[in-house]
C-alpha positions as semicolon CSV with decimal commas, in nm:
position;residue;x (nm);y (nm);z (nm)
1;X;0,000;0,000;0,000
2;X;0,143;0,343;-0,087
3;X;0,228;0,537;0,225
4;X;0,371;0,853;0,074
5;X;0,361;1,073;-0,233
6;X;0,660;0,905;-0,400
7;X;0,484;0,562;-0,411
8;X;0,159;0,702;-0,553
9;X;0,053;0,554;-0,887
10;X;-0,311;0,640;-0,955
11;X;-0,315;0,439;-1,280
12;X;-0,162;0,123;-1,146
13;X;-0,236;0,085;-0,776
14;X;-0,525;0,103;-0,533
15;X;-0,462;0,306;-0,223
16;X;-0,633;0,060;0,013
17;X;-0,483;-0,272;-0,097
18;X;-0,581;-0,452;0,225
19;X;-0,957;-0,397;0,180
20;X;-1,156;-0,702;0,070
21;X;-1,496;-0,686;-0,097
22;X;-1,676;-0,793;0,221
23;X;-1,510;-0,532;0,446
24;X;-1,751;-0,257;0,348
25;X;-2,034;-0,133;0,568
26;X;-2,360;-0,096;0,376
27;X;-2,719;-0,006;0,454
28;X;-2,805;-0,376;0,475
29;X;-2,546;-0,428;0,752
30;X;-2,662;-0,123;0,952
31;X;-2,939;-0,128;1,210
32;X;-3,128;0,157;1,377
33;X;-3,290;0,076;1,711
34;X;-3,493;0,266;1,972
35;X;-3,369;0,219;2,326
36;X;-3,602;0,156;2,621
37;X;-3,420;0,442;2,800
38;X;-3,330;0,797;2,690
39;X;-2,987;0,785;2,859
40;X;-2,716;0,528;2,794
41;X;-2,733;0,198;2,980
42;X;-2,500;-0,087;2,870
43;X;-2,781;-0,345;2,887
44;X;-3,028;-0,134;2,686
45;X;-2,895;-0,250;2,347
46;X;-3,022;-0,602;2,419
47;X;-3,377;-0,472;2,476
48;X;-3,383;-0,211;2,198
49;X;-3,639;-0,243;1,914
50;X;-3,549;-0,209;1,547
51;X;-3,691;0,081;1,347
52;X;-3,815;-0,130;1,056
53;X;-3,853;-0,010;0,696
54;X;-3,607;0,276;0,742
55;X;-3,522;0,417;0,399
56;X;-3,276;0,691;0,491
57;X;-3,084;0,787;0,803
58;X;-2,832;1,066;0,842
59;X;-2,676;1,242;1,135
60;X;-2,472;1,557;1,161
61;X;-2,234;1,702;1,418
62;X;-2,121;2,061;1,399
63;X;-1,845;2,177;1,630
64;X;-1,847;2,540;1,739
65;X;-1,547;2,711;1,582
66;X;-1,530;3,090;1,597
67;X;-1,285;3,319;1,424
68;X;-1,205;3,646;1,601
69;X;-1,045;3,943;1,426
70;X;-0,883;4,237;1,596
71;X;-0,845;4,602;1,518
72;X;-0,490;4,676;1,406
73;X;-0,414;4,340;1,244
74;X;-0,527;4,139;0,943
75;X;-0,459;3,811;1,129
76;X;-0,726;3,618;1,315
77;X;-0,763;3,395;1,617
78;X;-0,951;3,066;1,581
79;X;-1,127;2,936;1,890
80;X;-1,259;2,580;1,897
81;X;-1,510;2,466;2,158
82;X;-1,589;2,106;2,252
83;X;-1,959;2,193;2,219
84;X;-2,138;2,050;1,920
85;X;-2,478;2,102;1,758
86;X;-2,614;1,758;1,672
87;X;-2,906;1,651;1,455
88;X;-3,043;1,344;1,281
89;X;-3,288;1,271;0,999
90;X;-3,481;0,948;0,951
91;X;-3,725;0,864;0,672
92;X;-3,920;0,555;0,583
93;X;-4,231;0,437;0,401
94;X;-4,576;0,452;0,559
95;X;-4,746;0,115;0,592
96;X;-5,034;-0,050;0,777
97;X;-4,844;-0,087;1,102
98;X;-4,666;0,141;1,347
99;X;-4,612;0,487;1,202
100;X;-4,269;0,648;1,241
101;X;-4,391;0,874;1,524
102;X;-4,532;0,567;1,695
103;X;-4,200;0,380;1,674
104;X;-3,999;0,681;1,795
105;X;-4,234;0,781;2,078
106;X;-4,175;0,706;2,445
107;X;-4,373;0,387;2,494
108;X;-4,716;0,457;2,642
109;X;-4,733;0,132;2,838
110;X;-4,399;0,196;3,007
111;X;-4,515;0,542;3,114
112;X;-4,841;0,405;3,254
113;X;-5,040;0,608;3,003
114;X;-5,290;0,514;2,736
115;X;-5,413;0,721;2,441
116;X;-5,741;0,767;2,627
117;X;-5,554;0,956;2,903
118;X;-5,474;1,246;2,669
119;X;-5,711;1,536;2,614
120;X;-5,857;1,554;2,262
121;X;-5,611;1,817;2,128
122;X;-5,319;1,646;2,305
123;X;-5,378;1,294;2,170
124;X;-5,073;1,164;1,979
125;X;-5,296;0,947;1,758
126;X;-5,490;0,622;1,768
127;X;-5,364;0,266;1,746
128;X;-5,050;0,239;1,536
129;X;-5,102;0,574;1,364
130;X;-4,950;0,860;1,564
131;X;-4,954;1,190;1,380
132;X;-4,976;1,477;1,635
133;X;-4,621;1,592;1,709
134;X;-4,772;1,865;1,927
135;X;-4,882;1,603;2,182
136;X;-4,717;1,625;2,524
137;X;-4,605;1,265;2,471
138;X;-4,330;1,395;2,242
139;X;-4,199;1,630;2,511
140;X;-4,016;1,327;2,652
141;X;-3,682;1,222;2,503
142;X;-3,591;0,880;2,367
143;X;-3,259;0,707;2,304
144;X;-3,147;0,558;1,972
145;X;-2,875;0,311;1,876
146;X;-2,710;0,278;1,534
147;X;-2,521;-0,050;1,486
148;X;-2,271;-0,084;1,202
149;X;-2,135;-0,420;1,079
150;X;-1,946;-0,514;0,767
151;X;-2,074;-0,761;0,508
152;X;-1,900;-1,047;0,690
153;X;-2,109;-0,960;1,000
154;X;-1,801;-0,832;1,184
155;X;-1,871;-0,544;1,426
156;X;-1,750;-0,203;1,308
157;X;-1,910;0,041;1,550
158;X;-2,209;0,125;1,768
159;X;-2,338;0,475;1,843
160;X;-2,591;0,583;2,105
161;X;-2,787;0,904;2,049
162;X;-2,872;1,024;2,399
163;X;-3,185;1,220;2,494
164;X;-3,323;1,252;2,143
165;X;-3,618;1,482;2,070
166;X;-3,829;1,490;1,753
167;X;-3,838;1,850;1,628
168;X;-4,017;1,805;1,296
169;X;-4,225;1,545;1,117
170;X;-4,326;1,538;0,751
171;X;-4,514;1,318;0,508
172;X;-4,467;1,316;0,132
173;X;-4,755;1,217;-0,094
174;X;-4,686;1,218;-0,467
175;X;-4,892;1,091;-0,757
176;X;-4,567;0,966;-0,917
177;X;-4,461;0,755;-0,619
178;X;-4,597;0,407;-0,537
179;X;-4,574;0,476;-0,162
180;X;-4,607;0,754;0,095
181;X;-4,293;0,866;0,272
182;X;-4,262;0,974;0,633
183;X;-3,969;1,161;0,786
184;X;-3,850;1,317;1,109
185;X;-3,574;1,551;1,214
186;X;-3,431;1,495;1,560
187;X;-3,196;1,677;1,796
188;X;-2,996;1,485;2,056
189;X;-2,784;1,583;2,357
190;X;-2,479;1,382;2,260
191;X;-2,357;1,101;2,044
192;X;-2,177;0,834;2,246
193;X;-1,950;0,569;2,094
194;X;-2,027;0,224;2,235
195;X;-1,796;-0,078;2,237
196;X;-1,921;-0,315;1,959
197;X;-2,034;-0,660;2,073
């Protein structure tokens, strides 16, 4: 494998010569799960539920970096903070089963609540179809895991998204599409690396 500029031959050599075809991580070897707890607990991964029919998942971290100029100089100071702004997007198809808001909601049974306990304008929905993001149910955070494996089923990494809140929900209906899409944007307190098992 080339390690420096002098060994580089873009016509004749691959840069990563030790990568086999099964070493790649793909969407089929990635799993998104909702944790039974909003904060990290090592045993929670074993009880987490998969978010089925996920079509797209992306997450973003943005570190706070500020550039400060001063009067009397054209140079600048760059200040980097350990604070990050973190967000996540999830989309999937709508089907006759749990809607995306239903899957990502704090579980009603665990909270000792039922849909009937909510006032009319505060109801999250009925049955498997939750649609009212304005419900007080969604004022509670959830936890999410993302598990990454390669195509040989070898562990690559696990991430826990702690204290995740849904900030927006959308549905896309198009006459040119055979299905209806559902999506959410989420904000989370922090993204924690977890030792793969």
